[in-house]
Each structure stands twice: as structure tokens, then as C-alpha cells.
CSV table of C-alpha atoms in Angstrom, one decimal:
chain,number,residue,atom,x,y,z
A,24,MET,CA,107.8,-75.5,-10.7
A,25,SER,CA,107.7,-73.0,-7.9
A,26,PRO,CA,110.9,-72.1,-5.9
A,27,ALA,CA,109.0,-73.1,-2.7
A,28,ILE,CA,108.4,-76.6,-3.8
A,29,ILE,CA,111.9,-76.8,-4.9
A,30,LEU,CA,113.0,-75.7,-1.4
A,31,VAL,CA,110.9,-78.1,0.3
A,32,LEU,CA,112.2,-81.0,-1.8
A,33,ILE,CA,115.9,-80.1,-1.3
A,34,SER,CA,115.1,-79.5,2.5
A,35,CYS,CA,113.6,-83.1,2.5
A,36,TYR,CA,116.7,-84.4,0.9
A,37,ILE,CA,119.1,-82.7,3.3
A,38,GLY,CA,117.2,-83.9,6.2
A,39,LEU,CA,117.5,-87.4,5.0
A,40,LEU,CA,121.2,-87.0,4.9
A,41,TYR,CA,121.3,-85.8,8.4
A,42,VAL,CA,119.4,-89.0,9.5
A,43,VAL,CA,121.8,-91.1,7.6
A,44,SER,CA,124.9,-89.1,9.1
A,45,TYR,CA,123.4,-89.6,12.8
A,46,PHE,CA,123.2,-93.4,12.6
A,47,SER,CA,126.4,-93.8,10.4
A,48,SER,CA,128.7,-91.7,12.9
A,49,ARG,CA,127.2,-92.6,16.2
A,50,HIS,CA,130.5,-94.6,17.2
A,51,ALA,CA,132.7,-92.9,14.7
A,52,ASP,CA,136.4,-92.7,15.4
A,53,ALA,CA,139.8,-92.1,13.4
A,54,ASP,CA,139.5,-95.4,11.8
A,55,SER,CA,135.9,-95.0,10.7
A,56,PHE,CA,136.4,-91.6,9.3
A,57,TYR,CA,139.6,-92.7,7.1
A,58,LEU,CA,138.5,-96.4,6.0
A,59,ALA,CA,135.2,-97.3,7.8
A,60,GLY,CA,137.1,-99.8,9.7
A,61,ARG,CA,137.9,-101.8,6.6
A,62,SER,CA,134.5,-103.6,6.9
A,63,ALA,CA,132.2,-102.1,4.1
A,64,PRO,CA,130.4,-104.7,2.2
A,65,TRP,CA,131.5,-104.7,-1.4
A,66,PRO,CA,127.9,-104.8,-3.0
A,67,LEU,CA,127.2,-101.6,-1.0
A,68,VAL,CA,130.4,-100.0,-2.0
A,69,SER,CA,129.9,-100.9,-5.6
A,70,TYR,CA,126.3,-99.8,-6.0
A,71,GLY,CA,127.3,-96.2,-4.3
A,72,MET,CA,130.3,-95.9,-6.8
A,73,ILE,CA,127.8,-96.0,-9.6
A,74,GLY,CA,126.6,-92.5,-8.5
A,75,VAL,CA,130.3,-91.4,-8.0
A,76,ALA,CA,131.4,-92.5,-11.3
A,77,ILE,CA,128.6,-90.8,-13.3
A,78,SER,CA,128.6,-87.8,-10.8
A,79,GLY,CA,126.7,-84.5,-11.1
A,80,ILE,CA,128.9,-83.7,-14.3
A,81,THR,CA,127.6,-86.7,-16.0
A,82,PHE,CA,124.1,-86.0,-14.7
A,83,ILE,CA,123.8,-82.4,-16.2
A,84,SER,CA,126.7,-82.0,-18.7
A,85,VAL,CA,126.5,-85.3,-20.6
A,86,PRO,CA,123.0,-84.8,-21.7
A,87,GLY,CA,123.7,-81.2,-22.9
A,88,GLU,CA,127.2,-82.3,-24.5
A,89,VAL,CA,125.1,-84.6,-26.7
A,90,VAL,CA,124.1,-81.3,-28.6
A,91,ASN,CA,127.8,-80.6,-29.4
A,92,SER,CA,129.4,-84.0,-29.9
A,93,GLY,CA,126.6,-86.5,-30.2
A,94,PHE,CA,127.2,-89.9,-28.7
A,95,SER,CA,131.1,-89.9,-29.2
A,96,TYR,CA,131.6,-89.5,-25.3
A,97,PHE,CA,130.8,-93.2,-25.2
A,98,GLN,CA,134.2,-93.9,-26.5
A,99,LEU,CA,135.6,-92.3,-23.2
A,100,VAL,CA,133.3,-94.5,-21.3
A,101,ILE,CA,134.8,-97.6,-22.7
A,102,GLY,CA,138.1,-96.3,-21.7
A,103,TYR,CA,136.8,-95.8,-18.2
A,104,ALA,CA,135.8,-99.3,-18.1
A,105,LEU,CA,139.1,-100.7,-19.3
A,106,GLY,CA,140.9,-98.2,-16.8
A,107,LEU,CA,138.9,-99.6,-14.0
A,108,MET,CA,140.2,-103.2,-14.8
A,109,VAL,CA,143.7,-101.7,-14.7
A,110,VAL,CA,143.2,-100.5,-11.3
A,111,ALA,CA,141.8,-103.8,-10.2
A,112,TRP,CA,144.5,-105.9,-11.2
A,113,ILE,CA,147.6,-103.7,-10.7
A,114,LEU,CA,146.9,-100.7,-8.2
A,115,LEU,CA,144.6,-102.6,-5.7
A,116,PRO,CA,146.9,-105.5,-4.9
A,117,LEU,CA,149.7,-103.0,-4.2
A,118,PHE,CA,147.7,-100.9,-1.8
A,119,TYR,CA,146.2,-103.6,0.0
A,120,ARG,CA,149.5,-105.3,0.3
A,121,LYS,CA,151.0,-102.2,1.9
A,122,LYS,CA,148.0,-101.6,3.9
A,123,VAL,CA,148.0,-98.0,3.0
A,124,ILE,CA,145.6,-95.4,4.5
A,125,SER,CA,146.7,-92.8,2.0
A,126,ILE,CA,147.8,-94.2,-1.3
A,127,TYR,CA,150.6,-91.7,-1.5
A,128,THR,CA,152.7,-93.2,1.3
A,129,TYR,CA,153.6,-95.7,-1.5
A,130,LEU,CA,155.6,-93.0,-2.9
A,131,GLU,CA,157.5,-92.3,0.2
A,132,ASP,CA,158.5,-95.9,0.5
A,133,ARG,CA,159.5,-96.1,-3.1
A,134,PHE,CA,161.4,-92.8,-3.5
A,135,GLY,CA,161.2,-90.5,-0.5
A,136,ASP,CA,159.7,-87.7,1.3
A,137,TYR,CA,159.9,-85.2,-1.4
A,138,THR,CA,158.3,-87.4,-4.0
A,139,HIS,CA,155.6,-88.4,-1.4
A,140,LYS,CA,154.8,-84.7,-0.7
A,141,SER,CA,154.8,-84.0,-4.5
A,142,GLY,CA,152.3,-86.7,-5.4
A,143,ALA,CA,149.9,-85.8,-2.3
A,144,ALA,CA,150.2,-82.1,-3.4
A,145,PHE,CA,149.2,-82.8,-7.0
A,146,PHE,CA,146.3,-84.9,-5.8
A,147,LEU,CA,145.2,-82.2,-3.5
A,148,LEU,CA,145.2,-79.6,-6.4
A,149,ALA,CA,143.6,-82.1,-8.8
A,150,HIS,CA,141.0,-83.2,-6.6
A,151,LEU,CA,140.3,-79.5,-5.3
A,152,LEU,CA,139.8,-78.4,-9.0
A,153,GLY,CA,137.6,-81.4,-9.7
A,154,ALA,CA,135.5,-81.2,-6.7
A,155,SER,CA,135.0,-77.5,-7.4
A,156,PHE,CA,133.8,-78.2,-11.0
A,157,ARG,CA,131.3,-80.8,-9.7
A,158,LEU,CA,129.9,-78.5,-7.0
A,159,TYR,CA,130.0,-75.6,-9.4
A,160,LEU,CA,127.8,-77.4,-11.7
A,161,MET,CA,125.4,-78.3,-9.1
A,162,ALA,CA,125.2,-74.8,-7.5
A,163,TYR,CA,124.9,-73.2,-10.8
A,164,VAL,CA,121.7,-75.4,-11.7
A,165,LEU,CA,120.3,-74.7,-8.4
A,166,GLN,CA,120.9,-70.8,-8.9
A,167,LEU,CA,119.2,-71.1,-12.2
A,168,ILE,CA,116.0,-72.8,-11.2
A,169,VAL,CA,115.3,-71.6,-7.8
A,170,PHE,CA,117.6,-69.1,-6.0
A,171,ASP,CA,117.7,-66.6,-8.8
A,172,ALA,CA,113.9,-66.2,-8.3
A,173,LEU,CA,114.7,-65.5,-4.6
A,174,GLN,CA,117.3,-63.0,-5.4
A,175,ILE,CA,119.8,-65.0,-3.4
A,176,PRO,CA,123.4,-64.4,-4.7
A,177,PHE,CA,125.3,-67.3,-6.1
A,178,ALA,CA,128.1,-67.2,-3.5
A,179,VAL,CA,125.6,-67.6,-1.0
A,180,THR,CA,124.3,-70.6,-2.3
A,181,VAL,CA,127.6,-72.2,-2.5
A,182,PHE,CA,128.5,-71.1,0.9
A,183,ILE,CA,125.4,-72.6,2.6
A,184,THR,CA,125.8,-75.9,0.6
A,185,LEU,CA,129.2,-76.4,1.8
A,186,MET,CA,128.7,-75.6,5.3
A,187,LEU,CA,125.9,-78.0,5.3
A,188,ILE,CA,128.0,-80.6,3.8
A,189,TRP,CA,130.9,-80.1,6.4
A,190,LEU,CA,128.4,-80.3,9.2
A,191,TYR,CA,127.3,-83.8,8.3
A,192,THR,CA,130.6,-85.4,7.3
A,193,GLN,CA,133.2,-83.7,9.9
A,194,LYS,CA,132.7,-86.6,12.3
A,195,GLY,CA,131.7,-89.7,10.2
A,196,GLY,CA,133.9,-89.2,7.2
A,197,ILE,CA,134.1,-92.1,4.7
A,198,GLN,CA,131.8,-94.2,6.8
A,199,THR,CA,128.9,-91.6,6.3
A,200,VAL,CA,129.9,-91.2,2.7
A,201,ILE,CA,129.6,-94.8,1.7
A,202,PHE,CA,125.8,-94.6,2.7
A,203,THR,CA,125.1,-91.2,1.2
A,204,ASP,CA,126.6,-92.6,-2.1
A,205,VAL,CA,123.9,-95.1,-2.2
A,206,LEU,CA,121.3,-92.4,-2.0
A,207,GLN,CA,123.1,-90.5,-4.8
A,208,THR,CA,123.2,-93.4,-7.2
A,209,THR,CA,119.3,-94.4,-6.5
A,210,PHE,CA,118.1,-90.8,-7.2
A,211,LEU,CA,120.3,-90.1,-10.2
A,212,LEU,CA,119.2,-93.2,-12.0
A,213,LEU,CA,115.7,-92.6,-11.1
A,214,ALA,CA,115.8,-89.1,-12.5
A,215,ALA,CA,117.4,-90.2,-15.8
A,216,VAL,CA,114.6,-93.0,-16.2
A,217,VAL,CA,111.9,-90.8,-15.4
A,218,GLY,CA,113.2,-88.0,-17.7
A,219,ILE,CA,113.3,-90.3,-20.8
A,220,TRP,CA,109.6,-91.4,-20.0
A,221,ALA,CA,108.6,-87.7,-19.5
A,222,VAL,CA,109.9,-86.6,-22.9
A,223,ALA,CA,108.1,-89.7,-24.6
A,224,ASN,CA,105.0,-88.9,-22.9
A,225,ALA,CA,105.3,-85.2,-24.0
A,226,LEU,CA,105.7,-86.2,-27.4
A,227,ASP,CA,102.9,-88.8,-27.2
A,228,LEU,CA,105.4,-91.6,-28.0
A,229,SER,CA,106.2,-94.8,-26.3
A,230,VAL,CA,109.7,-95.0,-24.7
A,231,LEU,CA,110.7,-97.6,-27.3
A,232,GLN,CA,109.3,-95.3,-30.0
A,233,LEU,CA,111.3,-92.4,-28.7
A,234,GLN,CA,114.5,-94.2,-28.6
A,235,GLU,CA,114.0,-95.6,-32.2
A,236,GLN,CA,114.1,-91.9,-33.3
A,237,VAL,CA,117.0,-91.0,-31.1
A,238,TRP,CA,119.2,-93.8,-32.1
A,239,GLN,CA,118.4,-93.4,-35.9
A,240,SER,CA,119.6,-89.7,-35.8
A,241,GLU,CA,123.1,-88.5,-36.6
A,242,THR,CA,123.5,-87.6,-33.1
A,243,ALA,CA,123.7,-91.4,-32.1
A,244,GLN,CA,126.8,-92.0,-33.8
A,245,LEU,CA,129.0,-93.7,-31.3
A,246,PHE,CA,132.3,-94.3,-32.8
A,247,HIS,CA,134.6,-91.9,-35.0
A,248,TRP,CA,137.7,-93.4,-37.0
A,249,SER,CA,139.2,-90.3,-38.4
A,250,TRP,CA,142.5,-89.7,-36.9
A,251,SER,CA,142.5,-85.9,-37.1
A,252,SER,CA,139.2,-85.8,-35.4
A,253,PRO,CA,139.3,-85.0,-31.7
A,254,ASP,CA,136.7,-87.6,-31.2
A,255,ASN,CA,138.8,-90.4,-32.8
A,256,PHE,CA,137.9,-93.5,-31.1
A,257,PHE,CA,141.4,-94.5,-30.1
A,258,LYS,CA,142.2,-91.1,-28.8
A,259,LEU,CA,139.2,-91.3,-26.5
A,260,VAL,CA,139.5,-94.7,-25.5
A,261,ILE,CA,143.2,-94.3,-24.4
A,262,THR,CA,142.4,-91.0,-22.6
A,263,GLY,CA,139.4,-92.6,-20.9
A,264,MET,CA,141.7,-95.4,-19.5
A,265,LEU,CA,144.4,-92.8,-18.3
A,266,LEU,CA,141.8,-90.5,-16.7
A,267,THR,CA,140.3,-93.3,-14.9
A,268,ILE,CA,143.8,-94.8,-13.7
A,269,VAL,CA,144.6,-91.4,-12.4
A,270,SER,CA,141.0,-90.0,-11.1
A,271,ASN,CA,140.0,-93.3,-9.6
A,272,GLY,CA,143.1,-95.6,-9.0
A,273,LEU,CA,145.5,-92.6,-8.0
A,274,ASP,CA,142.9,-90.4,-6.4
A,275,GLN,CA,142.5,-90.7,-2.5
A,276,ALA,CA,139.1,-89.8,-2.4
A,277,ILE,CA,138.0,-92.5,-4.9
A,278,MET,CA,140.5,-95.2,-3.7
A,279,GLN,CA,139.6,-94.5,-0.1
A,280,LYS,CA,136.2,-96.1,-0.8
A,281,HIS,CA,137.6,-99.2,-2.5
A,282,LEU,CA,140.0,-99.7,0.4
A,283,THR,CA,137.1,-99.9,3.1
A,284,CYS,CA,136.3,-103.4,1.8
A,285,PRO,CA,137.6,-106.1,4.1
A,286,SER,CA,139.8,-107.8,1.6
A,287,LEU,CA,141.6,-107.6,-1.9
A,288,GLY,CA,139.1,-110.0,-3.5
A,289,ASP,CA,136.0,-107.9,-2.3
A,290,ALA,CA,137.4,-105.0,-3.5
A,291,GLN,CA,138.1,-106.3,-7.0
A,292,LYS,CA,134.8,-107.6,-7.3
A,293,ASN,CA,133.5,-104.3,-6.4
A,294,ILE,CA,135.5,-102.6,-9.2
A,295,PHE,CA,134.7,-105.3,-12.0
A,296,THR,CA,131.0,-104.9,-11.2
A,297,LEU,CA,131.3,-101.2,-11.4
A,298,SER,CA,133.1,-101.3,-14.8
A,299,ILE,CA,130.4,-103.4,-16.4
A,300,ILE,CA,127.4,-101.4,-15.0
A,301,LEU,CA,129.3,-98.1,-15.9
A,302,LEU,CA,128.9,-98.8,-19.6
A,303,ALA,CA,125.2,-99.3,-19.3
A,304,VAL,CA,124.6,-96.2,-17.1
A,305,ASN,CA,126.3,-93.9,-19.3
A,306,LEU,CA,124.4,-95.2,-22.4
A,307,LEU,CA,121.3,-94.4,-20.3
A,308,PHE,CA,122.5,-90.9,-19.7
A,309,LEU,CA,123.4,-90.5,-23.4
A,310,ALA,CA,119.8,-91.8,-24.4
A,311,LEU,CA,118.5,-89.1,-22.1
A,312,GLY,CA,120.5,-86.5,-23.9
A,313,GLY,CA,119.3,-87.6,-27.2
A,314,SER,CA,115.9,-87.6,-26.1
A,315,LEU,CA,115.9,-84.0,-24.8
A,316,PHE,CA,117.7,-82.9,-28.0
A,317,TYR,CA,115.0,-84.6,-30.0
A,318,TYR,CA,112.2,-82.9,-27.9
A,319,VAL,CA,113.8,-79.6,-28.7
A,320,GLN,CA,113.7,-80.3,-32.3
A,321,GLN,CA,110.0,-81.7,-32.3
A,322,ALA,CA,108.6,-78.9,-29.9
A,323,GLY,CA,110.3,-76.0,-32.0
A,324,LEU,CA,112.3,-74.7,-28.8
A,325,SER,CA,115.5,-72.8,-29.0
A,326,LEU,CA,118.7,-74.4,-27.4
A,327,PRO,CA,119.9,-72.6,-24.4
A,328,GLU,CA,123.3,-70.4,-24.7
A,329,GLN,CA,125.2,-73.1,-22.7
A,330,THR,CA,124.4,-76.9,-23.3
A,331,ASP,CA,124.5,-77.5,-19.4
A,332,GLN,CA,121.2,-75.7,-19.1
A,333,LEU,CA,119.5,-78.1,-21.4
A,334,TYR,CA,118.3,-80.8,-19.1
A,335,PRO,CA,117.4,-78.5,-16.0
A,336,THR,CA,115.5,-76.1,-18.3
A,337,LEU,CA,113.5,-78.8,-19.8
A,338,ALA,CA,112.9,-80.9,-16.7
A,339,VAL,CA,111.7,-77.9,-14.6
A,340,ASP,CA,109.8,-76.0,-17.1
A,341,HIS,CA,108.5,-78.4,-19.8
A,342,LEU,CA,108.3,-82.0,-19.1
A,343,GLY,CA,105.9,-82.1,-16.0
A,344,TYR,CA,106.2,-82.6,-12.2
A,345,ALA,CA,107.4,-86.2,-12.1
A,346,ALA,CA,110.5,-85.1,-14.4
A,347,GLY,CA,110.9,-81.8,-12.4
A,348,ILE,CA,110.8,-83.6,-8.7
A,349,THR,CA,113.3,-86.6,-9.8
A,350,PHE,CA,115.6,-84.0,-11.3
A,351,ILE,CA,115.6,-81.7,-8.2
A,352,ILE,CA,116.2,-84.6,-5.9
A,353,GLY,CA,118.7,-86.0,-8.4
A,354,ILE,CA,120.4,-82.5,-8.6
A,355,ALA,CA,120.5,-82.3,-4.8
A,356,ALA,CA,122.0,-85.8,-4.4
A,357,ALA,CA,124.5,-85.3,-6.8
A,358,ALA,CA,125.7,-82.0,-5.2
A,359,TYR,CA,125.9,-83.2,-1.8
A,360,SER,CA,127.3,-86.8,-2.3
A,361,SER,CA,130.0,-85.6,-4.8
A,362,ALA,CA,131.2,-82.8,-2.3
A,363,ASP,CA,131.1,-84.9,0.8
A,364,SER,CA,133.1,-87.6,-0.9
A,365,SER,CA,135.8,-84.9,-2.2
A,366,LEU,CA,136.0,-83.2,1.3
A,367,THR,CA,136.6,-86.5,3.1
A,368,GLY,CA,139.4,-87.5,0.5
A,369,LEU,CA,141.0,-84.1,0.7
A,370,THR,CA,141.0,-84.1,4.4
A,371,THR,CA,142.4,-87.8,4.8
A,372,ALA,CA,145.4,-86.9,2.2
A,373,PHE,CA,146.2,-83.7,4.1
A,374,CYS,CA,146.1,-85.3,7.5
A,375,VAL,CA,147.8,-88.6,6.7
A,376,ASP,CA,150.4,-87.2,4.2
A,377,PHE,CA,151.3,-83.8,5.5
A,378,LEU,CA,150.4,-84.0,9.3
A,379,GLY,CA,151.5,-87.6,9.4
A,380,TYR,CA,148.2,-88.8,11.4
A,381,GLN,CA,147.7,-92.6,11.7
A,382,THR,CA,151.2,-93.1,10.4
A,383,HIS,CA,153.7,-91.1,12.5
A,384,ARG,CA,151.6,-89.7,15.2
A,385,LYS,CA,148.1,-90.1,16.7
A,386,ASP,CA,145.0,-88.4,14.9
A,387,ASN,CA,143.8,-85.3,16.5
A,388,PRO,CA,140.0,-84.9,15.8
A,389,LYS,CA,140.0,-81.1,16.3
A,390,VAL,CA,142.7,-80.4,13.8
A,391,ARG,CA,141.1,-82.9,11.5
A,392,ARG,CA,137.8,-80.9,11.7
A,393,LEU,CA,139.6,-77.8,11.0
A,394,VAL,CA,141.3,-79.1,8.0
A,395,HIS,CA,137.9,-80.2,6.8
A,396,LEU,CA,136.5,-76.6,7.1
A,397,GLY,CA,139.8,-75.2,5.6
A,398,PHE,CA,139.2,-77.5,2.4
A,399,SER,CA,135.5,-76.4,2.3
A,400,ILE,CA,136.4,-72.6,2.4
A,401,LEU,CA,139.1,-73.5,-0.6
A,402,ILE,CA,136.3,-75.1,-2.7
A,403,PHE,CA,134.1,-72.2,-2.1
A,404,LEU,CA,136.8,-69.8,-3.4
A,405,THR,CA,137.6,-71.9,-6.5
A,406,ILE,CA,134.1,-72.1,-7.5
A,407,LEU,CA,133.6,-68.4,-7.2
A,408,VAL,CA,137.0,-68.2,-9.7
A,409,PHE,CA,135.6,-70.8,-12.1
A,410,ARG,CA,132.3,-69.1,-12.2
A,411,ALA,CA,134.0,-65.8,-13.4
A,412,ILE,CA,136.0,-67.6,-16.1
A,413,ASN,CA,134.0,-70.5,-17.4
A,414,ASP,CA,132.9,-70.2,-21.1
A,415,GLN,CA,132.3,-73.9,-22.2
A,416,SER,CA,130.7,-77.2,-21.2
A,417,THR,CA,131.9,-78.2,-17.6
A,418,ILE,CA,132.7,-81.7,-18.6
A,419,SER,CA,134.9,-80.4,-21.3
A,420,MET,CA,136.8,-78.1,-18.9
A,421,PHE,CA,136.9,-80.8,-16.3
A,422,ILE,CA,138.5,-83.3,-18.6
A,423,LYS,CA,141.1,-80.7,-19.9
A,424,VAL,CA,142.1,-79.5,-16.5
A,425,ALA,CA,142.4,-83.1,-15.1
A,426,GLY,CA,144.8,-83.9,-17.9
A,427,TYR,CA,147.1,-81.3,-16.5
A,428,ALA,CA,146.6,-81.9,-12.7
A,429,TYR,CA,146.7,-85.6,-12.8
A,430,GLY,CA,149.6,-86.0,-15.5
A,431,PRO,CA,152.3,-85.8,-12.9
A,432,LEU,CA,150.6,-88.6,-10.7
A,433,LEU,CA,150.3,-90.9,-13.7
A,434,GLY,CA,154.2,-90.3,-14.3
A,435,LEU,CA,155.1,-91.0,-10.8
A,436,PHE,CA,153.3,-94.1,-10.3
A,437,ALA,CA,154.1,-95.5,-13.7
A,438,PHE,CA,157.8,-94.9,-12.8
A,439,GLY,CA,157.7,-96.5,-9.5
A,440,MET,CA,155.8,-99.6,-10.9
A,441,LEU,CA,157.7,-100.1,-14.2
A,442,THR,CA,161.3,-99.5,-13.3
A,443,ARG,CA,163.6,-100.4,-10.7
A,444,LEU,CA,165.3,-97.2,-10.5
A,445,GLY,CA,165.5,-94.6,-7.5
A,446,VAL,CA,165.4,-90.9,-8.0
A,447,ARG,CA,167.2,-87.8,-6.6
A,448,ASP,CA,164.5,-87.1,-4.3
A,449,ARG,CA,164.9,-83.3,-3.9
A,450,TRP,CA,164.3,-82.8,-7.7
A,451,VAL,CA,161.2,-84.6,-7.9
A,452,PRO,CA,158.9,-81.4,-7.2
A,453,LEU,CA,160.8,-79.5,-10.1
A,454,VAL,CA,159.9,-82.2,-12.6
A,455,CYS,CA,156.4,-82.5,-11.4
A,456,ILE,CA,156.0,-78.9,-12.0
A,457,SER,CA,157.8,-78.7,-15.3
A,458,ALA,CA,155.8,-81.5,-16.9
A,459,PRO,CA,152.4,-79.5,-16.9
A,460,ILE,CA,154.0,-76.3,-18.2
A,461,LEU,CA,155.7,-78.1,-21.0
A,462,SER,CA,152.3,-79.8,-21.9
A,463,LEU,CA,150.5,-76.6,-22.0
A,464,LEU,CA,153.3,-75.1,-24.5
A,465,LEU,CA,153.0,-78.2,-26.6
A,466,GLU,CA,149.2,-78.1,-26.7
A,467,ARG,CA,149.2,-74.5,-27.7
A,468,TYR,CA,151.9,-74.9,-30.4
A,469,SER,CA,151.1,-78.4,-31.7
A,470,THR,CA,149.6,-77.2,-35.0
A,471,VAL,CA,153.1,-75.7,-35.8
A,472,LEU,CA,155.3,-78.2,-34.4
A,473,PHE,CA,153.3,-81.2,-35.7
A,474,GLY,CA,152.2,-80.4,-39.0
A,475,GLY,CA,148.6,-79.3,-38.0
A,476,TYR,CA,148.0,-82.1,-35.3
A,477,GLN,CA,146.2,-80.5,-32.5
A,478,PHE,CA,146.0,-82.2,-28.9
A,479,GLY,CA,142.9,-82.8,-27.4
A,480,TYR,CA,141.9,-84.7,-24.2
A,481,GLU,CA,145.1,-87.0,-24.8
A,482,ILE,CA,147.3,-84.2,-23.4
A,483,ILE,CA,147.3,-86.4,-20.1
A,484,LEU,CA,149.4,-88.9,-21.9
A,485,VAL,CA,151.8,-86.4,-23.0
A,486,ASN,CA,152.0,-84.9,-19.3
A,487,GLY,CA,152.5,-88.3,-17.8
A,488,LEU,CA,155.2,-89.1,-20.4
A,489,LEU,CA,157.1,-86.0,-19.7
A,490,THR,CA,157.0,-86.6,-16.1
A,491,PHE,CA,158.2,-90.1,-16.6
A,492,ALA,CA,161.1,-88.8,-18.8
A,493,GLY,CA,162.0,-86.2,-16.2
A,494,LEU,CA,162.3,-88.8,-13.6
A,495,LEU,CA,164.4,-90.8,-16.0
A,496,LEU,CA,166.9,-87.8,-16.2
A,497,ILE,CA,167.1,-87.5,-12.3
A,498,GLY,CA,167.1,-91.4,-11.7
A,499,ASN,CA,169.9,-93.4,-10.3
A,500,LYS,CA,170.7,-97.3,-10.5
A,501,GLU,CA,170.4,-97.9,-6.5
A,502,GLY,CA,166.8,-98.4,-6.9
A,503,ARG,CA,166.2,-96.5,-3.7
A,504,PRO,CA,165.7,-92.9,-2.7
A,505,VAL,CA,168.9,-90.7,-2.8
A,506,GLU,CA,169.4,-87.1,-1.9
A,507,MET,CA,171.3,-84.7,-4.2
A,508,ASN,CA,174.0,-83.0,-2.4
């Protein structure tokens, strides 16, 4: 597929986004930007959240990761679904009862200002890294299939992408993002279905015949029971639960969408529906990965050096126009929808938690837009750093980094909800910084300290427990925030 055709497809999708942005933000105000006036229909939110849940990382990296770890990723997905249930039953009622805009204001009510700022700061760090990983992967693929041929530098690709996103979200905020999520979900699912069909067609098989071959292969092993394996069922399910609780329930950018529903019941229906559909959708992408791997074997092709290149290379160069076109639109949808959601969440957390908008003082639209722009620039710089140091699958790196960045949030909210203790508020930042450092040291020397045991993705549990233990050490029995003299 020629670069010119790809550019036309991407331009058409961007034009569609701007049409959606225009109609969704015509009467936008601060309430629309932060929570869409708390009037979003839950089926619309739930459908759009499917695309957010699978994201660009799932779209690109999961099919390629099948080459490395087979279908074992599905064990994480089971954990994701269970984690969403926890979010619906425990966290949503808390946030709706307090009518929060930023979920980290709970920490201020429970413990004090330093704890509030610590939680919000770790969200900003964690989500900045997560957003950068997602957009990096999208930009990397676009660079590989089109912009390298046009001799456009990677940095220019990322910069233009971010500026386009800033332009269409800086006014409408979450109200615009809800509708762009619907586009993302539609095109990502269409691309996966067409991709499987294209592989079957290329191998002169029916889709059912292709899937019989895929699911009979060693790659299709879903469950691993050996305790020493990093793919052990219980390790991955627990890790998936914790990752979902922190990266969904304790993540402002994601929870902000759930809070746009008019009532707690609507928000819970949204999440329950999402948790069930998530299982089927991830099986679809694993089946796509297995199909692509089977195609490589049958066609006698060489695997790319990085598994993230598997789906883009085959879709654009080997599987025909239908697969190529839906892939290009899918990757554009994933890139823009993922980043616009992240920018809105980061802006909301900073404006509400650090500037006090909507809680302590009136919102300033000009400052809000500058903050929005500032986070766009930070994501741009983070992506360039990640490109320079990355040497593994993006989804593997994303999950590992999330374990370190989200661990303190897990510990803070768990301590607040499971105990009646207060804390010495000024000491909380030290606890939150120390826990990830100790976790890193434990991971590095675990084989020596624990008789050969090696930590994997479950490091998030260790991180959260260390944060919880640190809060116990600085706790007090008054059950309210106190200051350390």
C-alpha cells in the first residue's frame, strides 16, 4: 500500500474527528470538559470503553506477543474482568457518594493535603508514562509503514499528532472524548475481524478452518499452572486484577468516563457490561495473533526483529487492501482516541488537584488550555526518551512500568478503605517514593533473597504492600489527618 493512500486514509479519519469535536463541543463549559455534565448514556460509555480497554497496545502488541508467550495473556484478561467488578462494587459507590470530579480528592478528605498531592502526583507520573507508551506504539507503526518512506523524522510525526489531538480536545474535553471512543471501538474491532478473514483468504481456508489450526497449536495454551513460571495462572490473574483496580479504578483518565454517567447504577451497568465483553474481545485479538503467526509459518516468512512489527507488516504488505485499509484506520483511531483521553485526564487531575479548579476556585479556561498543551509537550518528550531506550515488547514494558508507578496509589487507597487510621500527613510523600525504590531492589535481587524466585508482573502487589506497610508505620489512632511537628 502506497504512502499516499495511507495519508489519505489518516486524513479522512482526522477530518471525522474534527466533525465530531465540532458538534460535541459547541456549547462546552467547564462541567462538560470535566464530566460531560454527568449526563452521558451508560451504553454509549460502555461501548466506547471497549476500545479504551483494548487500546492501541492491545491492537498492536498483543497479536505480536503471541509469538513470545502464546495465549497466556488471557490469564491477565481474566484478572482484568475481575478487577472491574471490584471497581464497580467498591470504588464507584465511594466516588459517587462524594460527588468527586478528581478521584484523588478522596485522599484529602481521608488523610490530608500532602497525601492528596502524593496520590495525584503518582497518577500524573503513571498516566504520563502510560499515555506515552500507547502513543509511542501508534507513532512507531505509522513511521514504519508510511513516514519513513516520506523521509519524515519520527519526532515530527509525534509532534504533529499531538498538536492535532490538542486542537480538537482543548475545548470539549471528556464530552468530545466519549464520542471519539465510540469511533475507536468500532474501527479496532472491524480491523481485527477483517484481519482474521484476510489471513484465512490468503491461505485458501475458511475462517473456521483457520481457527481450528490456530487453537490446536501449542501457541493456544491458555493456562499455565507451574508456580515457577512467570506465566503462572494465579500470578497473572492477581496481577491483572490489581492492574485494573489501579489503572481503571484509581486512574482519573479512565474513572472520569465512568463518572459521566447520571447515576451510580448506570455506571455499574456500564462496568459490568464492559467486564464481560472484554473477555470476548481479547480472545478475538489473541485469535488474530495466532492467525498471523500461523500465516508466517505457512508462507515461509521470517518473523520481524520486534514482535510489535508482526501485525503492521503483514496487514500492509501481505494480506490485501481490505486488511491494510482497516488496519490503517484502526491504528489511527487507537492513536488519537487513546491520547485524547489521556490528555483530558491529565489536565483534569492537574487543574482540580493542584490548581483547585471546581473545588476551591473558579475554573480558568485559558490556564486549562495551557495545562492541556503542557502535557502534550511532556508526552512528546517522554516518547522520544522511550524510543531511545526500548528493547522489548511494548505491552511487556507497559505492564512492568505500571507496576512501579501505580503501586503507591494501590497502597494509599487500600489503607484508606481498609483501616480507620489516620497518618502523619507530611511523611506520606516519603513513603510513596520509597516503596517503588524498595520494590525495584527486591525485583533485582529476588533470586538471591528468595531461593531462586523471580518477580514478574506481580511486583505491583509488592509495591502496594510496601506502601501500605509504610503508612502503618506513620499511622495514628485518631482516624484523621495529623501533622508531624
